[in-house]
Amino acid sequence: MNRRSTNPRRIIQAILLVAMFCPLVTYAGSIAVPAEVKTIQEAIDLAQGDDIILVAPGNYNEVIDFKGKAITLKSTDGASVTILDGWRLDDSIVKCISGEGPSTILDGFTLTGGTGNTDIYGKDATVGGGLLCMHSSPTILNCIFVSNETTYHGGAIFNGDRSNTSIQNCKIRSNTSERGGGVYNSRGRPVIRDTVLSENVAKYGGGAMYNFGSNVRIISCSLKHNR
């Protein structure tokens, strides 16, 4: 019986050809807060593309900046028990200001006590108590924005500089600002779906929402008791 000898060089060449012409497969990792990393921002700083940050129930008092990363920040047990608290932060609680797109996802948090960011209009004109978006289009899911307050625009959410934020299945209530007690949109095309905006207050207009040069899609939402 004849046996053909195997040429090691040919095997190596075949492996190299497969590596050249077959796309690499990458898998998203996960980071647990606070089990693996103490703070949410530290987890974001460590995260790479498509990673998922899983946040356990608790009260988190920190400013969160996605830094342009296409990652998912998700609570493990839902918004009612996972609180992003803006007490004494003197800033927006969550910021998307580096060109974030739809693959940047915030899912399942309560954002409360935010007083907004001063970098855009100055220290006497804060915007975006809970969420600040500038030229960014993140996806916001299953979140509660409650009792945030700014001195200028967007008590809960400020979508500025052509931000096309997608807001789905959220509750936006009891937030306050001069304009856009709940949401302020500037020159963008955000989509707001299956969301309740209630009891928000604006001194000069748009208790629930104020739109400046924006084309907003509002789908299956409820707006009630705003003033």
GROMACS .gro file of C-alpha atoms in nm:
model
  227
    1MET     CA    1   0.000   0.000   0.000
    2ASN     CA    2   0.137   0.335  -0.105
    3ARG     CA    3   0.124   0.623   0.138
    4ARG     CA    4   0.171   0.975   0.020
    5SER     CA    5   0.391   1.179   0.243
    6THR     CA    6   0.249   1.504   0.378
    7ASN     CA    7   0.447   1.814   0.296
    8PRO     CA    8   0.454   2.048   0.600
    9ARG     CA    9   0.525   2.345   0.376
   10ARG     CA   10   0.205   2.287   0.179
   11ILE     CA   11   0.004   2.265   0.502
   12ILE     CA   12   0.141   2.600   0.618
   13GLN     CA   13   0.067   2.756   0.279
   14ALA     CA   14  -0.291   2.629   0.294
   15ILE     CA   15  -0.342   2.774   0.642
   16LEU     CA   16  -0.209   3.110   0.528
   17LEU     CA   17  -0.443   3.113   0.229
   18VAL     CA   18  -0.743   3.044   0.453
   19ALA     CA   19  -0.638   3.323   0.687
   20MET     CA   20  -0.602   3.566   0.397
   21PHE     CA   21  -0.938   3.502   0.232
   22CYS     CA   22  -1.164   3.420   0.525
   23PRO     CA   23  -1.286   3.721   0.728
   24LEU     CA   24  -1.187   3.730   1.089
   25VAL     CA   25  -1.469   3.663   1.335
   26THR     CA   26  -1.474   3.876   1.648
   27TYR     CA   27  -1.695   3.833   1.949
   28ALA     CA   28  -1.822   4.103   2.179
   29GLY     CA   29  -1.702   4.085   2.536
   30SER     CA   30  -1.884   4.184   2.852
   31ILE     CA   31  -1.780   4.384   3.156
   32ALA     CA   32  -1.969   4.359   3.485
   33VAL     CA   33  -2.015   4.666   3.708
   34PRO     CA   34  -1.932   4.669   3.996
   35ALA     CA   35  -1.827   4.301   4.014
   36GLU     CA   36  -1.534   4.338   3.771
   37VAL     CA   37  -1.495   4.714   3.742
   38LYS     CA   38  -1.596   4.958   4.014
   39THR     CA   39  -1.745   5.242   3.807
   40ILE     CA   40  -1.943   5.264   3.486
   41GLN     CA   41  -1.704   5.517   3.334
   42GLU     CA   42  -1.406   5.293   3.402
   43ALA     CA   43  -1.588   5.013   3.221
   44ILE     CA   44  -1.654   5.240   2.923
   45ASP     CA   45  -1.289   5.344   2.914
   46LEU     CA   46  -1.188   4.976   2.898
   47ALA     CA   47  -1.456   4.867   2.651
   48GLN     CA   48  -1.391   4.800   2.285
   49GLY     CA   49  -1.625   4.791   1.987
   50ASP     CA   50  -1.950   4.596   2.040
   51ASP     CA   51  -1.873   4.520   2.405
   52ILE     CA   52  -2.161   4.501   2.652
   53ILE     CA   53  -2.135   4.660   2.995
   54LEU     CA   54  -2.373   4.494   3.241
   55VAL     CA   55  -2.461   4.706   3.543
   56ALA     CA   56  -2.599   4.553   3.862
   57PRO     CA   57  -2.877   4.723   4.063
   58GLY     CA   58  -2.764   5.021   4.267
   59ASN     CA   59  -2.721   5.397   4.278
   60TYR     CA   60  -2.437   5.530   4.062
   61ASN     CA   61  -2.330   5.891   4.116
   62GLU     CA   62  -2.103   5.966   3.821
   63VAL     CA   63  -2.089   6.148   3.488
   64ILE     CA   64  -2.094   5.899   3.201
   65ASP     CA   65  -1.934   5.979   2.863
   66PHE     CA   66  -1.959   5.716   2.588
   67LYS     CA   67  -1.654   5.872   2.412
   68GLY     CA   68  -1.776   5.774   2.067
   69LYS     CA   69  -1.777   5.401   2.136
   70ALA     CA   70  -2.028   5.165   1.973
   71ILE     CA   71  -2.101   4.974   2.293
   72THR     CA   72  -2.407   4.874   2.494
   73LEU     CA   73  -2.457   4.995   2.851
   74LYS     CA   74  -2.733   4.780   3.000
   75SER     CA   75  -2.875   4.723   3.346
   76THR     CA   76  -2.921   4.364   3.455
   77ASP     CA   77  -3.247   4.421   3.644
   78GLY     CA   78  -3.413   4.722   3.486
   79ALA     CA   79  -3.453   5.095   3.535
   80SER     CA   80  -3.649   5.085   3.859
   81VAL     CA   81  -3.351   4.950   4.055
   82THR     CA   82  -3.057   5.088   3.856
   83ILE     CA   83  -3.018   5.460   3.917
   84LEU     CA   84  -2.783   5.707   3.751
   85ASP     CA   85  -2.789   5.989   4.005
   86GLY     CA   86  -2.679   6.339   3.909
   87TRP     CA   87  -2.662   6.474   4.263
   88ARG     CA   88  -2.383   6.734   4.290
   89LEU     CA   89  -2.231   6.640   3.955
   90ASP     CA   90  -2.304   6.982   3.797
   91ASP     CA   91  -2.318   6.820   3.454
   92SER     CA   92  -2.533   6.607   3.227
   93ILE     CA   93  -2.551   6.255   3.367
   94VAL     CA   94  -2.490   6.083   3.032
   95LYS     CA   95  -2.307   6.243   2.739
   96CYS     CA   96  -2.288   6.144   2.374
   97ILE     CA   97  -2.073   6.420   2.228
   98SER     CA   98  -1.823   6.233   2.009
   99GLY     CA   99  -2.029   6.129   1.706
  100GLU     CA  100  -2.194   5.823   1.860
  101GLY     CA  101  -2.427   5.632   1.628
  102PRO     CA  102  -2.722   5.393   1.671
  103SER     CA  103  -2.490   5.116   1.793
  104THR     CA  104  -2.422   5.317   2.107
  105ILE     CA  105  -2.699   5.191   2.335
  106LEU     CA  106  -2.821   5.293   2.680
  107ASP     CA  107  -3.071   5.038   2.809
  108GLY     CA  108  -3.262   5.017   3.135
  109PHE     CA  109  -3.166   5.301   3.372
  110THR     CA  110  -3.330   5.575   3.574
  111LEU     CA  111  -3.158   5.911   3.522
  112THR     CA  112  -3.244   6.158   3.795
  113GLY     CA  113  -3.111   6.472   3.959
  114GLY     CA  114  -2.915   6.593   3.658
  115THR     CA  115  -2.856   6.968   3.628
  116GLY     CA  116  -2.706   6.987   3.280
  117ASN     CA  117  -2.389   7.081   3.098
  118THR     CA  118  -2.237   7.430   3.077
  119ASP     CA  119  -1.990   7.380   2.790
  120ILE     CA  120  -2.229   7.479   2.510
  121TYR     CA  121  -2.394   7.800   2.626
  122GLY     CA  122  -2.201   7.891   2.940
  123LYS     CA  123  -2.238   7.850   3.314
  124ASP     CA  124  -2.570   8.034   3.332
  125ALA     CA  125  -2.736   7.824   3.059
  126THR     CA  126  -2.727   7.453   3.135
  127VAL     CA  127  -2.873   7.195   2.895
  128GLY     CA  128  -2.946   6.822   2.896
  129GLY     CA  129  -2.997   6.735   3.262
  130GLY     CA  130  -3.018   6.361   3.206
  131LEU     CA  131  -2.877   6.315   2.854
  132LEU     CA  132  -2.668   6.545   2.635
  133CYS     CA  133  -2.629   6.457   2.266
  134MET     CA  134  -2.422   6.671   2.029
  135HIS     CA  135  -2.395   6.560   1.666
  136SER     CA  136  -2.465   6.207   1.789
  137SER     CA  137  -2.741   5.953   1.735
  138PRO     CA  138  -2.743   5.697   2.017
  139THR     CA  139  -3.021   5.452   2.097
  140ILE     CA  140  -3.198   5.498   2.431
  141LEU     CA  141  -3.412   5.204   2.549
  142ASN     CA  142  -3.628   5.133   2.853
  143CYS     CA  143  -3.508   5.432   3.054
  144ILE     CA  144  -3.677   5.664   3.303
  145PHE     CA  145  -3.586   6.035   3.308
  146VAL     CA  146  -3.729   6.193   3.622
  147SER     CA  147  -3.666   6.511   3.823
  148ASN     CA  148  -3.387   6.655   3.612
  149GLU     CA  149  -3.361   7.033   3.581
  150THR     CA  150  -3.167   7.274   3.360
  151THR     CA  151  -3.164   7.652   3.339
  152TYR     CA  152  -3.186   7.676   2.958
  153HIS     CA  153  -3.286   7.385   2.730
  154GLY     CA  154  -3.380   7.020   2.768
  155GLY     CA  155  -3.455   6.940   3.130
  156ALA     CA  156  -3.424   6.566   3.067
  157ILE     CA  157  -3.273   6.537   2.717
  158PHE     CA  158  -3.094   6.780   2.487
  159ASN     CA  159  -3.046   6.670   2.125
  160GLY     CA  160  -2.824   6.936   1.969
  161ASP     CA  161  -2.617   6.989   1.657
  162ARG     CA  162  -2.817   6.755   1.429
  163SER     CA  163  -2.845   6.465   1.670
  164ASN     CA  164  -3.080   6.192   1.547
  165THR     CA  165  -3.129   6.013   1.877
  166SER     CA  166  -3.366   5.714   1.893
  167ILE     CA  167  -3.570   5.702   2.215
  168GLN     CA  168  -3.783   5.391   2.268
  169ASN     CA  169  -4.004   5.265   2.549
  170CYS     CA  170  -3.899   5.537   2.793
  171LYS     CA  171  -4.071   5.747   3.059
  172ILE     CA  172  -3.986   6.117   3.074
  173ARG     CA  173  -4.160   6.286   3.366
  174SER     CA  174  -4.132   6.577   3.610
  175ASN     CA  175  -3.836   6.745   3.440
  176THR     CA  176  -3.793   7.123   3.420
  177SER     CA  177  -3.625   7.379   3.194
  178GLU     CA  178  -3.683   7.715   3.026
  179ARG     CA  179  -3.759   7.544   2.695
  180GLY     CA  180  -3.824   7.175   2.644
  181GLY     CA  181  -3.891   7.058   2.996
  182GLY     CA  182  -3.876   6.699   2.876
  183VAL     CA  183  -3.683   6.708   2.548
  184TYR     CA  184  -3.521   6.981   2.339
  185ASN     CA  185  -3.432   6.905   1.976
  186SER     CA  186  -3.213   7.133   1.765
  187ARG     CA  187  -3.173   7.079   1.390
  188GLY     CA  188  -3.206   6.702   1.415
  189ARG     CA  189  -3.428   6.414   1.315
  190PRO     CA  190  -3.479   6.214   1.633
  191VAL     CA  191  -3.729   5.930   1.663
  192ILE     CA  192  -3.936   5.892   1.980
  193ARG     CA  193  -4.140   5.573   2.003
  194ASP     CA  194  -4.360   5.408   2.269
  195THR     CA  195  -4.264   5.674   2.523
  196VAL     CA  196  -4.463   5.862   2.788
  197LEU     CA  197  -4.386   6.232   2.846
  198SER     CA  198  -4.574   6.357   3.151
  199GLU     CA  199  -4.573   6.641   3.405
  200ASN     CA  200  -4.274   6.816   3.251
  201VAL     CA  201  -4.253   7.194   3.286
  202ALA     CA  202  -4.101   7.464   3.065
  203LYS     CA  203  -4.108   7.832   3.155
  204TYR     CA  204  -4.109   7.964   2.797
  205GLY     CA  205  -4.255   7.680   2.592
  206GLY     CA  206  -4.254   7.312   2.514
  207GLY     CA  207  -4.335   7.148   2.844
  208ALA     CA  208  -4.303   6.802   2.692
  209MET     CA  209  -4.084   6.891   2.393
  210TYR     CA  210  -3.941   7.191   2.213
  211ASN     CA  211  -3.827   7.156   1.853
  212PHE     CA  212  -3.599   7.407   1.682
  213GLY     CA  213  -3.545   7.340   1.312
  214SER     CA  214  -3.605   6.970   1.372
  215ASN     CA  215  -3.804   6.697   1.199
  216VAL     CA  216  -3.911   6.471   1.484
  217ARG     CA  217  -4.094   6.141   1.439
  218ILE     CA  218  -4.324   6.067   1.732
  219ILE     CA  219  -4.472   5.717   1.718
  220SER     CA  220  -4.721   5.565   1.965
  221CYS     CA  221  -4.632   5.811   2.242
  222SER     CA  222  -4.838   5.965   2.520
  223LEU     CA  223  -4.803   6.332   2.618
  224LYS     CA  224  -5.001   6.433   2.925
  225HIS     CA  225  -5.008   6.698   3.198
  226ASN     CA  226  -4.710   6.888   3.060
  227ARG     CA  227  -4.704   7.266   3.085
   0.00000   0.00000   0.00000
